[in-house]
Amino acid sequence: MARRAPAFVCQNCGAVYGRWQGKCESCGEWNTIAEESAAADVTAAAPGRPGRKGRPFKLEPLAGETHEAPRHPSRIAELDRVTGGGFVRGSVLLVGGDPGIGKSTLLIQAAAAIAKTGERAVYISGEEAVAQVRLRAERLGLSRAEVELAAETSVEDIIATLSQGKTPRLVVIDSIQTMWTDSVESAPGTVTQVRGSAQMLIRFAKRSGTAVILVGHVTKDGQIAGPRVVEHMVDAVLSFEGEGAHQFRILRAVKNRFGPTDEIGVFEMTGGGLREVTNPSELFLSERDLGAPGTAVFAGIEGTRPVLVEIQALVAPTTLGTPRRAVVGWDQSRLSMVLAVLEAHCGVKLSGHDVYLNVAGGLRIQEPAADLAAAAALVSSLTNAPLPADAVYFGEVSLSGVVRPVAQAAARLKEAQKLGFARAVLPESARGEAGEPGIALSTVDNLASLVADIAARGPGRSPAKLRRQEA
Ligand SMILES: Nc1ncnc2c1ncn2[C@@H]1O[C@H](COP(=O)(O)OP(=O)(O)OP(=O)(O)O)[C@@H](O)[C@H]1O
Ligand SMILES: [Mg+2]
Ligand SMILES: [Zn+2]
């Protein structure tokens, strides 16, 4: 193998430089650039076959026969929901998540579930000894599951082993950061090794039809460490999230070539492993602080499923020159926009206040439909006026302060009714779509009128006054 000049590779994003520098211009990280052998890049022309002449191949028409991607469901409904109905044959999934969040637990449960369907499932740990994996399986009550185990890190050895006997339906590699391959010269753990190993495993998956799950560690800012590059190579990227203090765990598809990316799977971490949560709204609302100002229940949609969740706001006079704006579980720029609209169109002065916004239960909301609930929680906190405990909120707020309709109003209302809510505050224009919801509708057409209603409730008063145009 001809040695070439050394290359300098960012260990965070994989950008390549001709010489060392302190900061990566591609991802902005400092001190992430390390020297690696240039010949190491397996994406470069394969060494040892110089100047091979290309061989023409047959091109296929786009209008050919198509087959529905053959899937193998795990029968863990919350997991299948996120993958889009099961593991696709020959596909590769990357599962990322914070240390200790429960990745190994989830995947040993998935492997056991596949084994239970009579298929071959293999779990390769590069981090734990076989005894440790067994111990976990015992705690999860899975010690009788016919999952094949190994503690291995050499990709060549792993592929040679997997290629023997019946083709595995599912292989879990825990984790991709611990794998290394001989085909690459760099040290184990470097981006180039991770990429090289991933590439070999992906090739194995496509060739054999085995579904391969790669576990990836996540850095403090939520990126999948090292193998950011791997995200582009795999068919699906799932992120396993949760808050340390809570038992909830949320599995979310960040990318999926074979399914939707907006579905979430909700689990609860228990002593016996991850338990599926089939009604997440009940879970997210289980710790509600009824009657406290600054909280509003948002009727949201995650994928195809309505999910009710509490939005909590705290607005307090600032002691600093620049007021703080902190948000957990929602989009920072979305919060800034709602604050700007409150200032500009509703006469709510917030420039002298710190603002904190939190989505309860560790859920991360991406819908603009949460604008109205967030605004209601903020104004409620500012005016110290609790919102009616039996109301849900949804609606998008435009820059002009108009409350705009959002999709699936009927599904949101149905979920609210199911969970015992008596009223919904929603966009005026959504009324037509709502059908016969069985709960009272208070429609608002602009944010200013909502603010006026909340302010009129006054501090600490409880009777529901937020009843503008009751249906
Ligand atoms: N006896 C127990 N009872 C309840 N929960 C437990 C018990 N033992 C471990 N856990 C939970 O399992 C979690 C560890 O799960 P797991 O090892 O699957 O995480 P991981 O994401 O694979 O971690 P790592 O990043 O270290 O590989 C712990 O954080 C803890 O919440
Ligand atoms: Mg683990
Ligand atoms: Zn970088």
PDB file of C-alpha atoms in Angstrom, residues 28 34 65 91 123 147 181 186 283 300 326 348 369 383 429 450 455:
ATOM      1  CA  GLY A  28     -16.456  25.174  13.963  1.00  0.00           C
ATOM      2  CA  ALA A  34      -5.872  14.933  14.192  1.00  0.00           C
ATOM      3  CA  GLU A  65     -41.185  -3.642 -11.073  1.00  0.00           C
ATOM      4  CA  SER A  91     -30.876  -1.723   5.828  1.00  0.00           C
ATOM      5  CA  TYR A 123     -25.614  -8.890  19.421  1.00  0.00           C
ATOM      6  CA  VAL A 147     -29.779 -14.140  20.941  1.00  0.00           C
ATOM      7  CA  THR A 181     -10.915  -2.660  10.477  1.00  0.00           C
ATOM      8  CA  SER A 186      -5.681   4.961  11.340  1.00  0.00           C
ATOM      9  CA  LEU A 283     -47.650   9.966  30.930  1.00  0.00           C
ATOM     10  CA  GLY A 300     -49.865  18.351  19.633  1.00  0.00           C
ATOM     11  CA  ALA A 326     -33.845  29.743  27.908  1.00  0.00           C
ATOM     12  CA  VAL A 348     -46.704  42.737  26.512  1.00  0.00           C
ATOM     13  CA  ALA A 369     -48.797  24.667  16.399  1.00  0.00           C
ATOM     14  CA  THR A 383     -49.659  38.172  34.830  1.00  0.00           C
ATOM     15  CA  SER A 429     -60.515  29.155  11.236  1.00  0.00           C
ATOM     16  CA  LEU A 450     -55.926  35.831  23.986  1.00  0.00           C
ATOM     17  CA  ALA A 455     -54.957  39.278  31.770  1.00  0.00           C
TER      18      ALA A 455
END
